[in-house]
Amino acid sequence: MACDYKLAGNISPNCDNPLIKGLENTAYLINFDDVDFDSCTFDATRKNLLKTLVLKTGTKGYQVKQIRDSFTGTTSTAVVGTFRTNWDNSFAFKWFDADADVNESVINLANGKFIAVVENSHKNTAKATTPGDSVFQVYGFDAGLRLATGVGDKYNADLNGGWDFLLTESGSPRPALYWFNTSLATTRAAFEALGTVLGAVGAG
């Protein structure tokens, strides 16, 4: 049976709660194999809204702290194919450090597969229903993020010799997912718990 894609709503600007560009300065990188995908759930009516993000027992996410707008380059890009359109979802970040220990992690980044959880600057808290459901997004949930570029430039004045990374999920059937369960407070608590080994953690 052919897939039936039809527009089902109006397209208009959010005048009551205008968009704010950018990301907050804390995100989490999670090893793809540490996600308990069988236990993750989606909203009953919005199939591209992740409701619970569950990690396997004994695992955690790893915090990525940034300075100012150094997540710039985090995008969802449509890739138009012959028979359908897929998406490249990319997570960009800087590493303002360089030593032997950093090199160990750089090698793991270069050869691993991940998901990234970010917090948008746009909170959308004035939304009539489910306020705050646009705060958190997950990149790489379908196929995983892999290293696209990694550059350590000793003469980069902005990084002072640090690292510049871009991780990309290629060929996903959808843009980066939004993550929301029940309320912004509940989802934020789950986001903040990602960096702690608590067994299975998630928004609900």
PDB file of C-alpha atoms in Angstrom:
ATOM      1  CA  MET A   1       0.000   0.000   0.000  1.00  0.00           C
ATOM      2  CA  ALA A   2       1.403   3.437  -0.910  1.00  0.00           C
ATOM      3  CA  CYS A   3       2.191   5.861   1.905  1.00  0.00           C
ATOM      4  CA  ASP A   4      -0.344   8.676   2.016  1.00  0.00           C
ATOM      5  CA  TYR A   5       1.233  11.975   3.045  1.00  0.00           C
ATOM      6  CA  LYS A   6      -1.179  14.910   3.261  1.00  0.00           C
ATOM      7  CA  LEU A   7      -0.962  18.307   4.914  1.00  0.00           C
ATOM      8  CA  ALA A   8      -3.345  18.338   7.877  1.00  0.00           C
ATOM      9  CA  GLY A   9      -3.020  21.803   9.374  1.00  0.00           C
ATOM     10  CA  ASN A  10      -2.536  25.492   8.678  1.00  0.00           C
ATOM     11  CA  ILE A  11       0.884  27.069   8.295  1.00  0.00           C
ATOM     12  CA  SER A  12       1.168  30.382  10.146  1.00  0.00           C
ATOM     13  CA  PRO A  13       3.689  32.274  12.316  1.00  0.00           C
ATOM     14  CA  ASN A  14       3.648  31.853  16.082  1.00  0.00           C
ATOM     15  CA  CYS A  15       2.711  35.474  16.848  1.00  0.00           C
ATOM     16  CA  ASP A  16       1.600  34.852  20.442  1.00  0.00           C
ATOM     17  CA  ASN A  17       4.902  33.223  21.428  1.00  0.00           C
ATOM     18  CA  PRO A  18       7.495  34.179  18.784  1.00  0.00           C
ATOM     19  CA  LEU A  19      10.372  31.850  18.034  1.00  0.00           C
ATOM     20  CA  ILE A  20      13.734  32.332  19.758  1.00  0.00           C
ATOM     21  CA  LYS A  21      16.718  30.969  17.866  1.00  0.00           C
ATOM     22  CA  GLY A  22      19.454  28.833  19.353  1.00  0.00           C
ATOM     23  CA  LEU A  23      20.126  26.233  22.013  1.00  0.00           C
ATOM     24  CA  GLU A  24      20.893  26.399  25.711  1.00  0.00           C
ATOM     25  CA  ASN A  25      24.484  25.579  26.625  1.00  0.00           C
ATOM     26  CA  THR A  26      23.981  22.088  28.065  1.00  0.00           C
ATOM     27  CA  ALA A  27      23.201  18.951  26.066  1.00  0.00           C
ATOM     28  CA  TYR A  28      23.733  15.216  26.524  1.00  0.00           C
ATOM     29  CA  LEU A  29      25.416  12.670  24.276  1.00  0.00           C
ATOM     30  CA  ILE A  30      24.264   9.083  24.804  1.00  0.00           C
ATOM     31  CA  ASN A  31      25.796   5.957  23.346  1.00  0.00           C
ATOM     32  CA  PHE A  32      23.262   4.588  20.878  1.00  0.00           C
ATOM     33  CA  ASP A  33      23.495   1.068  22.297  1.00  0.00           C
ATOM     34  CA  ASP A  34      22.696   2.374  25.790  1.00  0.00           C
ATOM     35  CA  VAL A  35      19.174   3.434  24.793  1.00  0.00           C
ATOM     36  CA  ASP A  36      16.423   0.932  25.645  1.00  0.00           C
ATOM     37  CA  PHE A  37      14.481   1.496  22.428  1.00  0.00           C
ATOM     38  CA  ASP A  38      11.935  -1.217  23.264  1.00  0.00           C
ATOM     39  CA  SER A  39      10.888   0.757  26.347  1.00  0.00           C
ATOM     40  CA  CYS A  40      10.783   4.215  24.746  1.00  0.00           C
ATOM     41  CA  THR A  41       7.279   5.427  23.970  1.00  0.00           C
ATOM     42  CA  PHE A  42       5.678   7.992  21.684  1.00  0.00           C
ATOM     43  CA  ASP A  43       2.677  10.255  22.060  1.00  0.00           C
ATOM     44  CA  ALA A  44      -0.553   8.519  21.110  1.00  0.00           C
ATOM     45  CA  THR A  45      -1.654  11.161  18.600  1.00  0.00           C
ATOM     46  CA  ARG A  46       1.593  12.865  17.554  1.00  0.00           C
ATOM     47  CA  LYS A  47       3.717  10.008  16.294  1.00  0.00           C
ATOM     48  CA  ASN A  48       6.883  12.118  16.000  1.00  0.00           C
ATOM     49  CA  LEU A  49       6.752  13.282  19.630  1.00  0.00           C
ATOM     50  CA  LEU A  50       8.874  11.095  21.905  1.00  0.00           C
ATOM     51  CA  LYS A  51       7.191  10.653  25.256  1.00  0.00           C
ATOM     52  CA  THR A  52       9.707   8.589  27.246  1.00  0.00           C
ATOM     53  CA  LEU A  53      13.427   8.285  26.601  1.00  0.00           C
ATOM     54  CA  VAL A  54      14.669   5.247  28.511  1.00  0.00           C
ATOM     55  CA  LEU A  55      18.278   4.177  29.031  1.00  0.00           C
ATOM     56  CA  LYS A  56      19.474   0.688  29.848  1.00  0.00           C
ATOM     57  CA  THR A  57      20.230  -0.159  33.451  1.00  0.00           C
ATOM     58  CA  GLY A  58      23.671   1.002  34.544  1.00  0.00           C
ATOM     59  CA  THR A  59      24.168   3.527  31.736  1.00  0.00           C
ATOM     60  CA  LYS A  60      23.950   7.299  31.499  1.00  0.00           C
ATOM     61  CA  GLY A  61      24.316  10.234  29.149  1.00  0.00           C
ATOM     62  CA  TYR A  62      27.405  12.423  29.012  1.00  0.00           C
ATOM     63  CA  GLN A  63      27.044  16.137  29.459  1.00  0.00           C
ATOM     64  CA  VAL A  64      28.236  18.483  26.706  1.00  0.00           C
ATOM     65  CA  LYS A  65      28.797  22.020  28.027  1.00  0.00           C
ATOM     66  CA  GLN A  66      29.278  24.860  25.580  1.00  0.00           C
ATOM     67  CA  ILE A  67      30.208  28.546  25.558  1.00  0.00           C
ATOM     68  CA  ARG A  68      27.796  31.040  23.980  1.00  0.00           C
ATOM     69  CA  ASP A  69      26.569  29.859  20.560  1.00  0.00           C
ATOM     70  CA  SER A  70      28.976  26.970  20.041  1.00  0.00           C
ATOM     71  CA  PHE A  71      26.175  24.493  19.200  1.00  0.00           C
ATOM     72  CA  THR A  72      25.810  26.432  15.927  1.00  0.00           C
ATOM     73  CA  GLY A  73      25.425  23.949  13.047  1.00  0.00           C
ATOM     74  CA  THR A  74      22.869  21.727  14.803  1.00  0.00           C
ATOM     75  CA  THR A  75      20.311  21.191  12.045  1.00  0.00           C
ATOM     76  CA  SER A  76      17.681  18.992  10.388  1.00  0.00           C
ATOM     77  CA  THR A  77      18.082  19.076   6.596  1.00  0.00           C
ATOM     78  CA  ALA A  78      15.730  17.548   4.030  1.00  0.00           C
ATOM     79  CA  VAL A  79      17.399  15.258   1.490  1.00  0.00           C
ATOM     80  CA  VAL A  80      15.085  14.884  -1.496  1.00  0.00           C
ATOM     81  CA  GLY A  81      15.340  11.469  -3.135  1.00  0.00           C
ATOM     82  CA  THR A  82      13.757   9.828  -6.139  1.00  0.00           C
ATOM     83  CA  PHE A  83      10.915   8.193  -4.231  1.00  0.00           C
ATOM     84  CA  ARG A  84      10.817   9.898  -0.832  1.00  0.00           C
ATOM     85  CA  THR A  85      12.436  12.644   1.207  1.00  0.00           C
ATOM     86  CA  ASN A  86      14.690  11.700   4.120  1.00  0.00           C
ATOM     87  CA  TRP A  87      16.504  13.841   6.665  1.00  0.00           C
ATOM     88  CA  ASP A  88      20.060  14.444   7.775  1.00  0.00           C
ATOM     89  CA  ASN A  89      20.025  15.407  11.455  1.00  0.00           C
ATOM     90  CA  SER A  90      23.269  16.968  12.686  1.00  0.00           C
ATOM     91  CA  PHE A  91      24.593  17.853  16.144  1.00  0.00           C
ATOM     92  CA  ALA A  92      27.499  20.319  16.197  1.00  0.00           C
ATOM     93  CA  PHE A  93      29.631  21.197  19.197  1.00  0.00           C
ATOM     94  CA  LYS A  94      33.055  22.454  20.271  1.00  0.00           C
ATOM     95  CA  TRP A  95      35.464  21.012  22.801  1.00  0.00           C
ATOM     96  CA  PHE A  96      37.394  23.764  24.531  1.00  0.00           C
ATOM     97  CA  ASP A  97      40.177  21.490  25.747  1.00  0.00           C
ATOM     98  CA  ALA A  98      43.078  19.446  24.378  1.00  0.00           C
ATOM     99  CA  ASP A  99      45.244  16.869  26.134  1.00  0.00           C
ATOM    100  CA  ALA A 100      45.901  13.121  26.165  1.00  0.00           C
ATOM    101  CA  ASP A 101      42.661  12.362  28.024  1.00  0.00           C
ATOM    102  CA  VAL A 102      40.656  14.398  25.520  1.00  0.00           C
ATOM    103  CA  ASN A 103      42.314  12.439  22.707  1.00  0.00           C
ATOM    104  CA  GLU A 104      40.973   9.183  24.183  1.00  0.00           C
ATOM    105  CA  SER A 105      37.430  10.552  24.024  1.00  0.00           C
ATOM    106  CA  VAL A 106      38.018  11.975  20.541  1.00  0.00           C
ATOM    107  CA  ILE A 107      38.875   8.488  19.274  1.00  0.00           C
ATOM    108  CA  ASN A 108      35.688   7.101  20.848  1.00  0.00           C
ATOM    109  CA  LEU A 109      33.637   9.904  19.273  1.00  0.00           C
ATOM    110  CA  ALA A 110      35.197   9.167  15.902  1.00  0.00           C
ATOM    111  CA  ASN A 111      34.181   5.520  15.963  1.00  0.00           C
ATOM    112  CA  GLY A 112      30.974   5.410  18.017  1.00  0.00           C
ATOM    113  CA  LYS A 113      27.269   5.949  17.390  1.00  0.00           C
ATOM    114  CA  PHE A 114      25.176   8.290  19.530  1.00  0.00           C
ATOM    115  CA  ILE A 115      22.002  10.228  20.160  1.00  0.00           C
ATOM    116  CA  ALA A 116      22.069  13.837  21.354  1.00  0.00           C
ATOM    117  CA  VAL A 117      19.488  15.526  23.573  1.00  0.00           C
ATOM    118  CA  VAL A 118      19.403  19.313  23.403  1.00  0.00           C
ATOM    119  CA  GLU A 119      17.418  22.126  25.020  1.00  0.00           C
ATOM    120  CA  ASN A 120      16.043  24.777  22.692  1.00  0.00           C
ATOM    121  CA  SER A 121      16.104  28.440  23.669  1.00  0.00           C
ATOM    122  CA  HIS A 122      12.501  28.658  22.438  1.00  0.00           C
ATOM    123  CA  LYS A 123      10.308  27.455  25.313  1.00  0.00           C
ATOM    124  CA  ASN A 124       6.801  27.990  23.842  1.00  0.00           C
ATOM    125  CA  THR A 125       5.327  28.194  27.339  1.00  0.00           C
ATOM    126  CA  ALA A 126       2.408  30.373  26.185  1.00  0.00           C
ATOM    127  CA  LYS A 127       1.021  27.546  24.050  1.00  0.00           C
ATOM    128  CA  ALA A 128      -2.628  26.866  24.885  1.00  0.00           C
ATOM    129  CA  THR A 129      -2.151  23.089  25.113  1.00  0.00           C
ATOM    130  CA  THR A 130       0.996  21.194  26.146  1.00  0.00           C
ATOM    131  CA  PRO A 131       3.011  24.372  26.895  1.00  0.00           C
ATOM    132  CA  GLY A 132       6.740  23.760  26.714  1.00  0.00           C
ATOM    133  CA  ASP A 133       6.542  20.785  24.357  1.00  0.00           C
ATOM    134  CA  SER A 134       9.134  22.368  22.051  1.00  0.00           C
ATOM    135  CA  VAL A 135      11.903  22.710  24.659  1.00  0.00           C
ATOM    136  CA  PHE A 136      13.761  19.398  24.259  1.00  0.00           C
ATOM    137  CA  GLN A 137      14.796  17.599  21.075  1.00  0.00           C
ATOM    138  CA  VAL A 138      16.526  14.313  20.322  1.00  0.00           C
ATOM    139  CA  TYR A 139      18.927  13.971  17.383  1.00  0.00           C
ATOM    140  CA  GLY A 140      19.900  10.556  16.053  1.00  0.00           C
ATOM    141  CA  PHE A 141      17.075   8.464  17.519  1.00  0.00           C
ATOM    142  CA  ASP A 142      16.387   6.495  14.327  1.00  0.00           C
ATOM    143  CA  ALA A 143      19.794   5.653  12.856  1.00  0.00           C
ATOM    144  CA  GLY A 144      22.288   7.165  15.273  1.00  0.00           C
ATOM    145  CA  LEU A 145      24.706  10.056  14.968  1.00  0.00           C
ATOM    146  CA  ARG A 146      28.162   9.319  13.588  1.00  0.00           C
ATOM    147  CA  LEU A 147      31.148  11.587  13.184  1.00  0.00           C
ATOM    148  CA  ALA A 148      30.988  13.638   9.986  1.00  0.00           C
ATOM    149  CA  THR A 149      33.845  16.035  10.720  1.00  0.00           C
ATOM    150  CA  GLY A 150      36.297  16.449  13.573  1.00  0.00           C
ATOM    151  CA  VAL A 151      39.010  19.092  13.490  1.00  0.00           C
ATOM    152  CA  GLY A 152      41.604  20.013  16.095  1.00  0.00           C
ATOM    153  CA  ASP A 153      43.131  23.261  14.859  1.00  0.00           C
ATOM    154  CA  LYS A 154      45.963  24.671  16.972  1.00  0.00           C
ATOM    155  CA  TYR A 155      45.615  28.041  15.236  1.00  0.00           C
ATOM    156  CA  ASN A 156      41.856  28.394  15.580  1.00  0.00           C
ATOM    157  CA  ALA A 157      41.515  31.675  17.459  1.00  0.00           C
ATOM    158  CA  ASP A 158      37.928  31.034  18.579  1.00  0.00           C
ATOM    159  CA  LEU A 159      38.733  27.623  20.073  1.00  0.00           C
ATOM    160  CA  ASN A 160      42.276  28.461  21.208  1.00  0.00           C
ATOM    161  CA  GLY A 161      43.475  25.188  19.732  1.00  0.00           C
ATOM    162  CA  GLY A 162      40.467  23.078  20.757  1.00  0.00           C
ATOM    163  CA  TRP A 163      38.218  20.754  18.747  1.00  0.00           C
ATOM    164  CA  ASP A 164      35.282  21.299  16.388  1.00  0.00           C
ATOM    165  CA  PHE A 165      32.882  18.366  15.857  1.00  0.00           C
ATOM    166  CA  LEU A 166      29.888  17.589  13.670  1.00  0.00           C
ATOM    167  CA  LEU A 167      27.913  14.356  14.225  1.00  0.00           C
ATOM    168  CA  THR A 168      25.299  13.444  11.617  1.00  0.00           C
ATOM    169  CA  GLU A 169      22.448  10.959  11.293  1.00  0.00           C
ATOM    170  CA  SER A 170      21.971  10.295   7.579  1.00  0.00           C
ATOM    171  CA  GLY A 171      18.804   8.992   5.973  1.00  0.00           C
ATOM    172  CA  SER A 172      16.405   9.382   8.881  1.00  0.00           C
ATOM    173  CA  PRO A 173      12.714   9.266   7.900  1.00  0.00           C
ATOM    174  CA  ARG A 174      12.006  12.384  10.005  1.00  0.00           C
ATOM    175  CA  PRO A 175      13.595  15.518  11.457  1.00  0.00           C
ATOM    176  CA  ALA A 176      14.967  15.509  14.993  1.00  0.00           C
ATOM    177  CA  LEU A 177      12.282  14.398  17.441  1.00  0.00           C
ATOM    178  CA  TYR A 178      10.731  16.553  20.128  1.00  0.00           C
ATOM    179  CA  TRP A 179      10.679  15.031  23.625  1.00  0.00           C
ATOM    180  CA  PHE A 180       7.845  15.865  26.023  1.00  0.00           C
ATOM    181  CA  ASN A 181       5.829  13.995  28.621  1.00  0.00           C
ATOM    182  CA  THR A 182       2.968  15.484  30.646  1.00  0.00           C
ATOM    183  CA  SER A 183       4.635  18.800  31.539  1.00  0.00           C
ATOM    184  CA  LEU A 184       7.797  20.813  31.039  1.00  0.00           C
ATOM    185  CA  ALA A 185       8.788  20.203  34.665  1.00  0.00           C
ATOM    186  CA  THR A 186       8.491  16.429  34.280  1.00  0.00           C
ATOM    187  CA  THR A 187      10.473  16.405  31.058  1.00  0.00           C
ATOM    188  CA  ARG A 188      13.148  18.729  32.464  1.00  0.00           C
ATOM    189  CA  ALA A 189      13.627  16.457  35.461  1.00  0.00           C
ATOM    190  CA  ALA A 190      14.190  13.534  33.091  1.00  0.00           C
ATOM    191  CA  PHE A 191      16.619  15.603  31.020  1.00  0.00           C
ATOM    192  CA  GLU A 192      18.642  16.515  34.096  1.00  0.00           C
ATOM    193  CA  ALA A 193      18.661  12.882  35.219  1.00  0.00           C
ATOM    194  CA  LEU A 194      20.300  11.695  32.000  1.00  0.00           C
ATOM    195  CA  GLY A 195      23.758  12.343  33.436  1.00  0.00           C
ATOM    196  CA  THR A 196      23.205  10.091  36.456  1.00  0.00           C
ATOM    197  CA  VAL A 197      23.315   6.294  36.533  1.00  0.00           C
ATOM    198  CA  LEU A 198      19.856   5.531  37.930  1.00  0.00           C
ATOM    199  CA  GLY A 199      19.024   2.375  36.044  1.00  0.00           C
ATOM    200  CA  ALA A 200      16.221   3.072  33.555  1.00  0.00           C
ATOM    201  CA  VAL A 201      15.654   6.807  33.396  1.00  0.00           C
ATOM    202  CA  GLY A 202      13.209   8.779  31.328  1.00  0.00           C
ATOM    203  CA  ALA A 203      10.376  11.256  31.341  1.00  0.00           C
ATOM    204  CA  GLY A 204       7.842   9.056  33.049  1.00  0.00           C
TER     205      GLY A 204
END
